[in-house]
Structures are given as structure tokens and as C-alpha cells.
Short mmCIF file of C-alpha atoms in Angstrom, two decimals:
data_model
loop_
_atom_site.label_atom_id
_atom_site.label_comp_id
_atom_site.label_asym_id
_atom_site.label_seq_id
_atom_site.Cartn_x
_atom_site.Cartn_y
_atom_site.Cartn_z
CA MET A 1 205.89 143.19 226.98
CA THR A 2 206.54 139.61 226.22
CA ASP A 3 206.82 138.52 222.47
CA VAL A 4 204.26 135.92 221.99
CA TYR A 5 206.76 133.98 219.85
CA SER A 6 209.35 134.08 222.78
CA VAL A 7 206.98 131.64 224.65
CA LYS A 8 207.87 127.92 224.26
CA ARG A 9 205.09 126.65 221.94
CA ARG A 10 203.86 123.15 221.55
CA TYR A 11 202.07 121.71 218.43
CA LEU A 12 200.01 118.69 218.04
CA ALA A 13 199.97 117.35 214.63
CA LEU A 14 197.48 114.96 213.17
CA TRP A 15 197.84 112.84 209.99
CA PHE A 16 195.28 110.91 208.38
CA PRO A 17 197.21 108.49 206.05
CA LEU A 18 193.92 106.79 204.85
CA LEU A 19 191.55 109.81 204.93
CA PRO A 20 190.03 109.43 201.36
CA THR A 21 189.28 105.75 201.75
CA ASP A 22 188.10 106.36 205.43
CA ARG A 23 185.95 109.10 204.50
CA LEU A 24 184.22 107.10 201.77
CA GLN A 25 183.62 104.05 203.97
CA ILE A 26 182.43 106.15 206.73
CA GLN A 27 180.49 108.95 205.11
CA GLU A 28 179.07 107.11 202.18
CA GLY A 29 179.10 103.43 203.03
CA ALA A 30 181.40 102.98 200.00
CA THR A 31 179.51 99.88 198.65
CA ASP A 32 177.42 97.02 199.55
CA ARG A 33 180.76 95.06 199.92
CA PRO A 34 181.97 94.21 203.53
CA PRO A 35 184.18 96.84 205.29
CA GLU A 36 187.25 94.64 205.03
CA SER A 37 187.15 94.58 201.34
CA PRO A 38 190.26 96.07 199.49
CA LEU A 39 189.25 99.41 198.30
CA ALA A 40 190.96 101.87 195.90
CA LEU A 41 190.03 105.43 194.66
CA THR A 42 190.86 106.24 191.06
CA ALA A 43 191.33 109.43 188.79
CA LYS A 44 192.38 109.95 185.32
CA ILE A 45 195.85 111.00 185.17
CA ARG A 46 197.88 111.16 181.80
CA GLY A 47 195.20 109.45 179.98
CA ALA A 48 194.99 106.50 182.25
CA LEU A 49 192.87 105.64 185.42
CA ARG A 50 195.29 105.54 188.33
CA LEU A 51 194.94 104.85 191.96
CA CYS A 52 195.08 107.96 194.03
CA ALA A 53 194.17 106.25 197.55
CA ALA A 54 193.77 102.61 198.73
CA ASN A 55 192.69 101.45 202.16
CA ARG A 56 194.88 99.23 204.42
CA ASN A 57 193.46 95.87 203.26
CA ALA A 58 194.29 96.81 199.55
CA GLN A 59 197.77 97.89 200.48
CA ALA A 60 198.47 94.74 202.39
CA LEU A 61 198.07 93.09 198.77
CA GLY A 62 200.61 95.40 197.24
CA ILE A 63 197.81 97.80 195.69
CA VAL A 64 199.20 101.16 196.25
CA PRO A 65 198.54 104.58 194.86
CA GLY A 66 200.32 105.40 191.68
CA LEU A 67 199.40 101.91 190.07
CA THR A 68 197.16 101.81 187.07
CA LEU A 69 193.63 100.36 187.64
CA ALA A 70 194.54 97.60 185.17
CA ASP A 71 197.73 96.56 187.33
CA ALA A 72 195.75 96.81 190.46
CA ARG A 73 192.97 94.43 189.00
CA ALA A 74 195.59 92.08 188.03
CA LEU A 75 196.76 91.88 191.63
CA HIS A 76 193.23 91.48 192.99
CA PRO A 77 190.38 91.07 190.56
CA ASP A 78 187.64 91.64 193.27
CA LEU A 79 189.17 95.03 194.06
CA VAL A 80 186.32 97.54 195.03
CA VAL A 81 186.92 100.84 192.97
CA ALA A 82 185.31 104.37 193.47
CA ASP A 83 186.07 107.74 192.15
CA MET A 84 188.37 110.06 193.82
CA ASN A 85 186.41 113.13 195.30
CA GLU A 86 188.94 115.90 196.42
CA ASP A 87 186.19 118.36 197.34
CA ALA A 88 184.47 115.82 199.66
CA ASP A 89 187.92 114.91 201.41
CA ARG A 90 188.66 118.77 201.84
CA HIS A 91 185.17 119.21 203.38
CA TRP A 92 185.80 116.04 205.41
CA LEU A 93 189.24 117.30 206.70
CA GLN A 94 187.56 120.62 207.77
CA TRP A 95 184.97 118.65 209.72
CA LEU A 96 187.60 116.64 211.45
CA ALA A 97 189.50 119.84 212.42
CA GLU A 98 186.39 121.18 214.01
CA HIS A 99 186.47 118.39 216.34
CA CYS A 100 189.81 119.66 217.66
CA LEU A 101 188.68 123.03 218.59
CA GLY A 102 187.66 121.75 222.07
CA TRP A 103 191.33 121.37 222.72
CA SER A 104 192.60 124.73 221.39
CA PRO A 105 191.09 127.70 219.51
CA ARG A 106 194.14 127.65 217.12
CA VAL A 107 193.49 124.78 214.76
CA ALA A 108 194.68 124.71 211.09
CA THR A 109 194.15 122.15 208.23
CA ILE A 110 197.36 121.03 206.25
CA PRO A 111 195.78 119.71 203.09
CA PRO A 112 195.05 117.17 201.78
CA ASP A 113 195.40 115.00 205.00
CA GLY A 114 196.65 116.86 207.99
CA ILE A 115 195.62 118.92 210.95
CA ILE A 116 197.86 121.12 213.20
CA VAL A 117 196.71 122.28 216.67
CA ASP A 118 198.60 124.97 218.74
CA ILE A 119 198.17 123.34 222.35
CA THR A 120 200.24 125.99 223.93
CA GLY A 121 199.01 126.70 227.35
CA SER A 122 195.90 124.39 226.93
CA GLU A 123 197.45 120.87 227.36
CA HIS A 124 197.28 120.98 231.27
CA LEU A 125 193.46 121.01 230.98
CA PHE A 126 193.60 117.36 229.63
CA GLY A 127 196.21 115.98 231.90
CA GLY A 128 199.21 117.07 229.95
CA GLU A 129 200.32 116.31 226.59
CA THR A 130 199.93 112.69 227.20
CA GLY A 131 196.50 113.01 228.25
CA LEU A 132 195.59 115.12 225.18
CA VAL A 133 197.00 112.77 222.82
CA ALA A 134 195.16 110.03 224.57
CA GLN A 135 191.80 111.93 224.30
CA ALA A 136 192.56 112.78 220.59
CA GLU A 137 193.15 109.05 219.86
CA GLU A 138 189.87 108.05 221.48
CA THR A 139 187.94 110.83 219.52
CA PHE A 140 189.23 109.87 216.23
CA ALA A 141 188.97 105.96 216.92
CA ALA A 142 185.18 106.55 217.68
CA ILE A 143 184.85 108.32 214.37
CA GLY A 144 186.71 105.38 212.75
CA VAL A 145 189.65 107.16 210.93
CA SER A 146 193.22 106.05 211.03
CA VAL A 147 195.38 108.67 212.58
CA ARG A 148 199.02 109.21 213.55
CA MET A 149 200.06 112.07 215.96
CA ALA A 150 203.21 113.59 217.21
CA VAL A 151 203.84 116.70 219.54
CA ALA A 152 206.80 119.03 218.89
CA SER A 153 208.01 122.70 219.39
CA THR A 154 207.12 123.76 215.80
CA ALA A 155 204.34 122.99 213.56
CA GLN A 156 206.39 121.82 210.69
CA GLY A 157 208.39 119.67 213.07
CA ALA A 158 205.33 117.96 214.58
CA GLN A 159 203.93 117.36 211.01
CA ALA A 160 207.04 115.71 209.98
CA LEU A 161 207.28 113.48 213.08
CA ALA A 162 203.79 112.41 212.75
CA ARG A 163 204.24 111.42 208.92
CA HIS A 164 207.83 110.03 208.90
CA ALA A 165 208.82 108.98 212.48
CA ARG A 166 209.18 105.27 213.04
CA PHE A 167 210.25 105.00 216.57
CA ALA A 168 209.20 106.32 220.03
CA ILE A 169 210.26 109.71 220.25
CA THR A 170 212.52 110.56 223.33
CA ASP A 171 214.67 113.32 222.15
CA GLU A 172 212.64 115.63 219.87
CA ARG A 173 215.73 117.32 218.17
CA GLN A 174 217.44 114.07 217.53
CA ALA A 175 214.34 112.51 216.18
CA LEU A 176 213.89 115.30 213.85
CA ARG A 177 217.50 115.00 212.55
CA ASP A 178 216.97 111.29 211.96
CA LEU A 179 213.92 111.82 209.75
CA PRO A 180 214.53 111.16 205.92
CA VAL A 181 214.96 114.08 203.60
CA LEU A 182 211.38 113.63 202.34
CA ALA A 183 210.20 115.23 205.71
CA LEU A 184 211.43 118.48 204.15
CA GLY A 185 208.34 118.50 201.77
CA LEU A 186 210.44 119.64 198.84
CA GLU A 187 209.62 119.05 195.21
CA ASP A 188 210.50 115.39 193.90
CA GLU A 189 213.31 116.71 191.94
CA ALA A 190 215.18 118.33 194.93
CA THR A 191 214.50 115.35 197.13
CA VAL A 192 215.96 113.00 194.57
CA ALA A 193 219.04 115.33 194.12
CA LEU A 194 219.52 115.24 198.05
CA ARG A 195 219.55 111.58 198.07
CA ARG A 196 221.94 111.28 195.17
CA ALA A 197 224.27 113.61 196.86
CA GLY A 198 224.31 111.27 199.77
CA LEU A 199 222.24 113.44 202.00
CA LYS A 200 219.54 110.91 203.33
CA THR A 201 218.52 112.38 206.64
CA ILE A 202 217.62 115.93 207.91
CA GLY A 203 220.91 115.64 210.24
CA ASP A 204 222.82 114.95 207.08
CA VAL A 205 221.44 118.26 205.37
CA ALA A 206 221.94 120.19 208.73
CA SER A 207 225.44 119.29 208.96
CA ARG A 208 226.32 121.06 205.67
CA PRO A 209 226.70 124.93 205.37
CA ALA A 210 223.39 126.67 204.60
CA THR A 211 225.03 128.47 201.59
CA SER A 212 226.29 125.33 199.75
CA ILE A 213 222.85 123.78 200.15
CA ALA A 214 221.17 126.89 198.88
CA ALA A 215 223.68 127.06 195.86
CA ARG A 216 223.07 123.39 194.95
CA PHE A 217 219.43 122.47 196.04
CA GLY A 218 217.85 125.93 196.10
CA ALA A 219 216.74 128.35 198.86
CA ASP A 220 213.63 126.39 199.65
CA ALA A 221 215.74 123.53 200.94
CA VAL A 222 217.27 125.82 203.51
CA THR A 223 214.05 127.48 204.48
CA ALA A 224 212.33 124.20 205.01
CA LEU A 225 215.26 123.03 207.06
CA ARG A 226 215.19 126.06 209.35
CA ARG A 227 211.39 125.76 209.87
CA LEU A 228 211.72 122.20 210.64
CA LEU A 229 214.31 122.53 213.26
CA GLY A 230 212.74 125.69 214.95
CA ASP A 231 215.34 128.16 213.53
CA GLU A 232 212.53 130.18 211.82
CA HIS A 233 208.99 130.49 213.11
CA VAL A 234 206.04 130.36 210.80
CA PRO A 235 202.57 131.14 212.53
CA ILE A 236 199.75 128.71 211.51
CA ASP A 237 196.64 130.07 209.85
CA PRO A 238 194.02 128.89 212.23
CA LEU A 239 190.26 128.07 211.22
CA ALA A 240 188.02 131.10 210.93
CA GLN A 241 185.68 130.43 213.84
CA PRO A 242 182.10 131.49 213.85
CA GLU A 243 181.16 134.37 216.57
CA PRO A 244 180.00 132.77 219.83
CA LEU A 245 176.30 132.91 220.24
CA HIS A 246 175.03 135.73 222.41
CA PHE A 247 171.35 136.63 223.15
CA GLU A 248 169.95 139.26 225.40
CA ARG A 249 166.74 140.81 226.77
CA ARG A 250 166.23 144.38 227.82
CA PHE A 251 163.47 145.89 229.77
CA ALA A 252 161.95 149.15 229.90
CA GLU A 253 161.16 148.78 233.51
CA PRO A 254 163.40 146.69 235.86
CA VAL A 255 162.01 143.08 236.62
CA ALA A 256 162.34 141.78 240.07
CA LEU A 257 159.74 138.87 240.24
CA GLN A 258 161.39 135.34 240.26
CA ALA A 259 158.62 134.09 237.84
CA SER A 260 159.41 136.93 235.23
CA ILE A 261 163.20 136.30 235.60
CA ALA A 262 162.63 132.56 235.20
CA ALA A 263 160.42 133.19 231.93
CA CYS A 264 163.14 135.32 230.47
CA PHE A 265 165.76 132.56 231.23
CA PHE A 266 163.58 130.02 229.36
CA ASP A 267 162.99 132.43 226.36
CA LEU A 268 166.69 133.01 225.99
CA LEU A 269 167.39 129.36 226.14
CA ARG A 270 164.78 128.58 223.40
CA ASP A 271 166.31 131.30 221.23
CA ALA A 272 169.80 129.60 221.74
CA GLY A 273 168.27 126.18 221.11
CA ARG A 274 166.98 127.31 217.65
CA ALA A 275 170.29 128.91 216.64
CA LEU A 276 172.12 125.80 217.85
CA GLU A 277 169.83 123.65 215.72
CA GLU A 278 170.47 125.98 212.62
CA ARG A 279 174.30 125.20 212.95
CA SER A 280 173.99 121.58 214.00
CA LEU A 281 175.47 122.38 217.29
CA GLY A 282 175.03 121.82 220.87
CA GLY A 283 175.99 123.88 223.90
CA ARG A 284 178.66 122.76 226.26
CA ARG A 285 179.15 126.00 228.45
CA PHE A 286 176.25 128.64 229.01
CA VAL A 287 177.09 131.83 230.82
CA LEU A 288 174.02 134.00 232.19
CA THR A 289 174.63 137.58 233.17
CA LEU A 290 171.87 139.67 235.19
CA PHE A 291 172.36 143.24 235.00
CA ARG A 292 170.97 145.08 238.04
CA SER A 293 169.55 148.55 237.61
CA ASP A 294 172.06 150.03 240.15
CA GLY A 295 174.91 148.89 238.12
CA ALA A 296 175.59 145.63 240.00
CA ARG A 297 175.85 142.31 238.09
CA HIS A 298 175.36 138.72 238.76
CA ARG A 299 177.22 136.18 236.49
CA LEU A 300 176.18 132.45 236.53
CA ALA A 301 177.99 129.80 234.45
CA ILE A 302 177.28 126.19 233.91
CA GLU A 303 178.78 123.37 231.93
CA THR A 304 177.37 120.18 230.49
CA GLY A 305 179.17 116.83 229.93
CA LEU A 306 177.52 116.35 226.46
CA PRO A 307 176.38 119.02 224.03
CA THR A 308 172.78 119.98 224.27
CA ARG A 309 170.19 122.51 222.99
CA ASP A 310 167.22 121.49 225.19
CA PRO A 311 166.18 124.25 227.33
CA ALA A 312 164.71 122.28 230.20
CA PRO A 313 167.91 120.36 231.51
CA VAL A 314 169.95 123.64 231.13
CA LEU A 315 167.39 125.60 233.13
CA ARG A 316 167.45 122.81 235.78
CA LEU A 317 171.29 123.25 235.98
CA PHE A 318 170.99 127.06 236.36
CA ASP A 319 168.55 126.20 239.36
CA GLU A 320 171.27 123.97 240.74
CA ARG A 321 173.82 126.76 240.31
CA ILE A 322 171.71 129.23 242.09
CA GLY A 323 171.03 126.84 244.94
CA SER A 324 174.62 126.26 245.51
CA LEU A 325 175.41 129.96 245.86
CA ALA A 326 176.61 131.05 249.37
CA ASP A 327 174.74 134.31 248.83
CA PRO A 328 171.16 134.13 247.18
CA LEU A 329 170.60 136.33 244.19
CA ASP A 330 169.26 139.81 245.20
CA PRO A 331 167.50 141.57 242.46
CA GLY A 332 167.43 144.69 244.62
CA PHE A 333 165.30 147.26 242.48
CA GLY A 334 165.31 144.72 239.53
CA TYR A 335 167.04 143.82 236.62
CA ASP A 336 167.01 145.84 233.38
CA ARG A 337 169.06 143.52 231.04
CA ILE A 338 169.85 139.75 231.05
CA THR A 339 172.23 138.20 228.56
CA LEU A 340 173.13 134.54 227.84
CA PHE A 341 176.49 133.73 226.11
CA LEU A 342 177.50 130.39 224.65
CA PRO A 343 181.30 130.30 224.61
CA VAL A 344 181.71 126.59 224.00
CA THR A 345 179.74 124.63 221.62
CA GLU A 346 180.29 121.24 219.88
CA PRO A 347 178.68 119.28 216.73
CA LEU A 348 175.33 117.80 217.79
CA ALA A 349 173.69 115.38 215.32
CA ALA A 350 169.93 114.29 215.63
CA SER A 351 169.73 110.86 217.30
CA GLN A 352 166.97 108.37 217.47
CA PRO A 353 166.81 106.24 220.72
CA THR A 354 166.47 102.38 220.29
CA LEU A 355 163.42 100.59 221.04
CA ASP A 356 164.92 98.71 223.96
CA GLY A 357 166.06 101.73 225.63
CA SER A 358 169.83 101.16 225.10
CA GLY A 359 171.91 104.37 225.31
CA GLN A 360 169.59 105.91 227.86
CA GLU A 361 171.71 104.89 230.76
CA THR A 362 174.51 107.01 229.27
CA THR A 363 172.41 110.04 229.13
CA GLU A 364 171.31 109.79 232.74
CA VAL A 365 174.82 109.22 233.86
CA ALA A 366 175.86 112.37 231.90
CA ASP A 367 172.71 114.33 233.42
CA LEU A 368 173.76 113.14 237.13
CA ILE A 369 177.46 114.29 236.43
CA ASP A 370 176.24 117.78 235.15
CA ARG A 371 174.07 118.24 238.32
CA LEU A 372 176.76 117.13 240.73
CA SER A 373 179.44 118.98 238.96
CA THR A 374 177.22 122.19 238.92
CA ARG A 375 176.52 121.99 242.86
CA LEU A 376 180.06 120.78 243.90
CA GLY A 377 182.34 122.18 241.40
CA SER A 378 183.64 120.63 238.30
CA GLY A 379 186.85 119.41 240.12
CA SER A 380 185.02 117.67 242.67
CA LEU A 381 183.89 114.62 240.56
CA CYS A 382 186.52 112.70 238.58
CA ARG A 383 186.35 109.93 236.01
CA LEU A 384 189.12 107.28 235.27
CA VAL A 385 190.13 107.53 231.56
CA PRO A 386 191.92 104.52 230.10
CA ARG A 387 195.51 105.51 228.91
CA ASP A 388 197.71 103.55 226.54
CA SER A 389 200.39 102.58 229.06
CA HIS A 390 201.45 98.87 230.22
CA ILE A 391 202.63 100.34 233.62
CA PRO A 392 199.58 99.60 235.79
CA GLU A 393 199.45 102.94 237.85
CA GLN A 394 199.90 104.93 234.63
CA ALA A 395 197.25 103.12 232.69
CA GLN A 396 194.40 105.53 233.56
CA LEU A 397 194.17 109.34 234.10
CA ALA A 398 191.77 110.85 236.70
CA LEU A 399 189.94 113.75 234.87
CA PRO A 400 186.99 116.10 235.78
CA ALA A 401 184.05 114.01 234.89
CA ILE A 402 182.17 116.75 233.21
CA HIS A 403 185.45 117.26 230.79
CA ALA A 404 186.43 113.58 230.43
CA PRO A 405 185.57 111.76 227.21
CA SER A 406 182.87 109.21 227.12
CA PRO A 407 183.84 106.12 229.16
CA VAL A 408 184.93 103.07 227.03
CA HIS A 409 184.45 99.51 228.20
CA TRP A 410 187.30 98.29 230.36
CA PRO A 411 188.59 94.64 229.61
CA ALA A 412 186.82 92.27 231.40
CA PRO A 413 188.10 88.69 232.52
CA PRO A 414 186.94 85.38 231.16
CA GLU A 415 183.67 84.08 232.79
CA GLY A 416 184.56 82.26 235.97
CA GLU A 417 188.22 83.64 236.11
CA PRO A 418 189.27 86.24 238.69
CA PRO A 419 190.05 89.62 237.49
CA LEU A 420 193.73 90.38 235.99
CA ARG A 421 193.89 93.77 237.76
CA PRO A 422 192.43 94.86 241.22
CA LEU A 423 189.97 97.54 241.37
CA PHE A 424 191.95 99.25 244.22
CA LEU A 425 195.51 100.26 243.74
CA PHE A 426 197.82 101.80 246.39
CA ASP A 427 199.48 105.00 245.25
CA PRO A 428 202.38 104.62 245.73
CA PRO A 429 202.72 100.75 246.20
CA GLN A 430 203.42 99.67 249.72
CA SER A 431 206.61 98.00 250.72
CA ILE A 432 206.43 94.32 252.10
CA GLU A 433 208.90 91.87 253.29
CA VAL A 434 208.69 88.62 251.35
CA ILE A 435 210.13 85.01 252.01
CA ALA A 436 210.49 83.17 248.86
CA GLU A 437 211.92 79.56 248.34
CA VAL A 438 214.39 80.64 245.87
CA PRO A 439 215.45 84.33 245.25
CA ASP A 440 213.64 84.68 241.99
CA GLY A 441 210.69 82.33 242.96
CA PRO A 442 207.06 83.12 244.10
CA PRO A 443 206.33 84.35 247.31
CA HIS A 444 205.54 81.84 250.32
CA ARG A 445 204.88 84.38 253.05
CA PHE A 446 205.07 88.19 253.35
CA ARG A 447 204.69 90.80 256.14
CA TRP A 448 202.73 93.80 255.48
CA ARG A 449 201.82 96.38 258.02
CA ARG A 450 203.77 94.44 260.80
CA LYS A 451 201.27 91.31 260.08
CA LEU A 452 202.41 88.01 258.56
CA HIS A 453 200.38 86.53 255.71
CA GLU A 454 200.82 82.93 254.71
CA VAL A 455 200.31 82.15 250.84
CA ARG A 456 198.04 79.44 250.13
CA LEU A 457 197.67 79.97 246.35
CA TYR A 458 199.66 82.16 243.66
CA GLU A 459 199.52 82.79 239.97
CA GLY A 460 202.35 84.27 238.23
CA PRO A 461 204.53 85.84 237.41
CA GLU A 462 203.30 88.39 234.95
CA ARG A 463 206.34 90.18 233.63
CA ILE A 464 205.96 93.88 232.89
CA ALA A 465 209.00 95.31 231.44
CA SER A 466 210.36 98.72 232.18
CA GLU A 467 209.89 101.76 229.94
CA TRP A 468 213.14 101.52 228.32
CA TRP A 469 213.65 105.44 227.89
CA ARG A 470 213.60 105.89 231.79
CA ARG A 471 216.89 105.73 233.38
CA LYS A 472 218.03 102.63 235.16
CA GLY A 473 218.42 101.82 238.89
CA GLY A 474 215.48 103.75 240.20
CA GLU A 475 214.51 102.62 243.68
CA VAL A 476 210.97 104.08 243.73
CA PRO A 477 208.26 102.18 241.58
CA GLY A 478 207.48 104.15 238.43
CA LYS A 479 210.67 106.38 238.64
CA GLY A 480 213.19 103.89 237.59
CA GLY A 481 213.81 101.39 234.78
CA LEU A 482 213.53 98.07 236.57
CA THR A 483 211.39 94.85 235.41
CA ARG A 484 208.50 93.91 237.82
CA ASP A 485 207.26 90.44 238.20
CA TYR A 486 203.67 90.51 239.39
CA TYR A 487 201.81 87.61 241.40
CA ARG A 488 198.09 87.28 242.13
CA ILE A 489 198.22 85.56 245.42
CA GLU A 490 195.64 84.23 248.05
CA ASP A 491 196.44 84.01 251.88
CA VAL A 492 195.18 81.32 254.13
CA ARG A 493 192.29 83.46 255.27
CA GLY A 494 191.03 83.90 251.58
CA ARG A 495 192.16 87.43 250.99
CA ARG A 496 193.72 88.33 247.51
CA TYR A 497 196.61 90.50 246.90
CA TRP A 498 198.52 91.79 243.80
CA ILE A 499 202.27 92.03 244.74
CA PHE A 500 205.47 92.40 242.68
CA ARG A 501 209.14 92.21 242.76
CA HIS A 502 210.71 95.27 241.59
CA GLY A 503 213.78 94.16 239.59
CA LEU A 504 215.35 91.01 238.30
CA TYR A 505 218.56 89.63 240.17
CA ASP A 506 220.64 90.53 237.09
CA GLU A 507 219.37 94.20 237.17
CA LYS A 508 219.65 94.58 241.18
CA PRO A 509 221.37 92.46 243.68
CA ASP A 510 218.57 92.75 246.31
CA PRO A 511 215.25 93.74 244.62
CA ARG A 512 212.48 94.78 246.86
CA TRP A 513 208.82 93.66 246.96
CA TYR A 514 205.68 95.79 246.93
CA LEU A 515 201.95 95.32 247.51
CA HIS A 516 200.40 97.17 244.67
CA GLY A 517 196.48 96.32 244.98
CA LEU A 518 193.88 94.45 246.79
CA PHE A 519 191.24 92.11 244.99
CA ALA A 520 187.61 92.46 246.09
#
């Protein structure tokens, strides 16, 4: 039997550096002042009102936690002040953690402002770690909270990187060793003692014998170091999740009439809707199981793109699912038990449609995606989701539409201007032969698919630097570390292309050209 801890684990850490002020501004509206006003939260400490939290605008003015209220007022007389509410912050952190349950069932809070998610084995469902991080960023940006994230092989390492790393992480272990000793999370006295001894980074502490560290700074320093570097595993304490909703109907006599079965479906969905409303939840996955009197069973499952507790659309999706079956349902001598199970639910608050009907289109698109995904399969319909990358072919992910987050608005060009990026990209970019006036100048003509195209107009270059952490000298676009110079061009027939030179002449003596996309 394989030890669960022998599997290489991966943890996603989320740190909310402005959680108290973000919560107040989002949940309570803070004050009638504009949201960009400097805001600070205070509590009575050692007989004086001191700042316990400050929003970003306040910190830009030098108003930071630890100042007395009088000193903060001296820096900015119009500072907005409210009381610190640790209980509300704790509940808010719990609420934020519940949003992470869609990515993994193992989610733990790290009070007062952190969350850790064990994503081992689940990251591939979201396009890998990068796709999962992008979805998490979008989720919390929609809520309106500031968040920093990091992924590592230990929960403690991920937390430390999220809180203290200042550069892009290319080598996890080296990044951990470069962190300041503050990342060990020790008491202030121990941290100050380490610094005074000249041990300023995790690597400095790791380079000393553990016995001398324990003798001089305490055993807690050694324990924290071992956990941070992965030499000692500490399991997280995940949130206690409520039991999944489960409903069933038993019959004294087996039922075989379709009308009776449909009525039972509707009753089960109505019971589920009431239970979901009590928990302020909506269902995302519904599993219906029909138990035949001869022991056979039929299992039907549907998913929805948005959480719902309305029986009617769910019933329609079950009809779509039944219609897509290769073998129709055969009740035989009838069903003596029918169960409904809701393994996946999400928070769902009441909403009020606007008078002009805005927002209805999103619901209609979601309904269409649900129907097509149910009939054709969840992997048959994909949606492009933006990804934070300046490399064009990596700036989006194709995820199953029913699982992808809600679409965001793509950047639009100024009115009257052609788009900066084509709608259609070649994957991979297609090699072309280019003739230019000077070696590093714009193209004058190019040959693509054995046809010569004369360039009439061009715009560029738009220079896109390489991802510096990739190795140099790659010949295939996207696999190397060469700079790209992009041109938007139009040939004499009015057709528009997006081409680039892969590499500068000081990077590569004979850089090649590629056609990357076609404009409409």
C-alpha cells in the first residue's frame, strides 16, 4: 500500500494582506466616503488607540499598522477610521475559504489572513497549476479582495512564498532559501536574535548545524525550518464540510409509468431546492439513480455552469441527458427506489434582475452551455479564458465551458482602429520566407504556402520579450528564449496578416519569420 505522504503533494497558498479593510469596504460599505479614501482600523492597545490595519491608499501615505491614531491623524487629518472587528474578519476568511472548495476538498484557513489548499491531483482539472492560479485570481478579483498566491510542495513553504517572495519563482527550493528569516514565523525575540547573529535568510539558517540553532535560538526554529523546507510533513486541518445533500423516494409497489417517474423527479428536485435555499447554496452537479425491482440500476448525472436550485431547468437537463442515451431507459417491472444526490454545491445569493434586462444574456448563454454540454459531453464545448501572459499563444486557456469561470471582457481596440490581435492564431505559427530592405527592418514581401505576397502597408514592430526563465536559443516559437518583433501588415489584395521575426540579430545570426495569425 502506498503511503499518502509519499506522493508528491502540491499546495496553493492565498494571502490576503488587506483582509480587514477589504472586508469592511465590501461587506459593510465602510463609510459614505469614496472607496479610494485612506481607511484605517483601530483597537485599544496598551491604553492607546493604535492602527491594526490600513488600506492601500492609507499605506501609500505612510499610515501603517502600529501607529497611534493621533500620529496617523497628523499624517492625514481626513483619515477614515473604524473599529477593528476580529470576529467578522474570521467569518469573512471562512467565507473566502468556502470559495476554494470547488478546486479541492482539502481547504484550511490560516488565521488571521491566509488560506491553504491541497491541490494534489486536482490541478489538472483547471489546466494545471497555472490555470488554477488564474482562476483563483479571477475569483477573488471579482469579490474585490487583494490576494497574493504561491504554489509549493509544502503548506508552510507555499505560505512563506505567498507572504515574503518578491520575485518570480523559478526554483522553489532556492526561492525558499532566499526568504528572510521572518518567514519562519517565530516569535519576535527569536527573529531579532537570528538577525543579530547575521542569519538574515532561510538559507543562512539552513547552512548551520541544527544542534547549534536549537541550542541558541530554541527547538522551534529548527522545527519551523524543517517544515518550511519539506524535511518534516505536517498535514493541514481542512474545513469540516457539511454532508452532501441526499434525497430519496421508496415505493411500496414498483412504478413504471413515465408520468409517475417524472413527478417523482420533480418532487425530489423541489425538496433539494428547499434544502439548498436554507443553506444559501445552489447545486452544480446532480446525480439521479433509479433502482429497478430486479436489482438493476440506472445512474444519470448532469452539471450546470452556474449554481441553481430551480427544479425546472434541472429537469430539462435530465430530459436532455436521457435523450442523449444510446439505450433508452427501460423500467422493466418498475422502479422501487429513486435517489437524488448533490455532490457539488456553491454559494448562491438572491439576485434581482435589472429593469433594462441586462444580465439576462449571461443566464441564457449559461443555459445553452448546460444543454449542449449535457447532450454532447462536457469536453465537447470549450471556452477561452484569459491568462496573465504576454506571450500571445499562452494568453488564453481552452477549458470546458461548463467548468470555466464566467467570461470577462477582452480588451477592445480604439474606435476606428484595427484590432491589435487577430481572432485566429495558428498553432504552431507557420514558417514563412521574408524579404526585408534591411536585416532588422519591416517585411516588404513574403512567401507563404508557396505564394508570394507583396506588402502594401505595415505597422510595427511590437516587441515582445522572451520569458527570461526559459533557456536561450530555442528554434521553435514558445520553446525558446528569443525576442519577437511583431508586424501587422496588409498585402496588395487587402488581406491582413500578423507576422513576427523570431529573434534579434544579436541573439541569433539568422532569425526566422513566422505567420502567427490572420485578421478578419
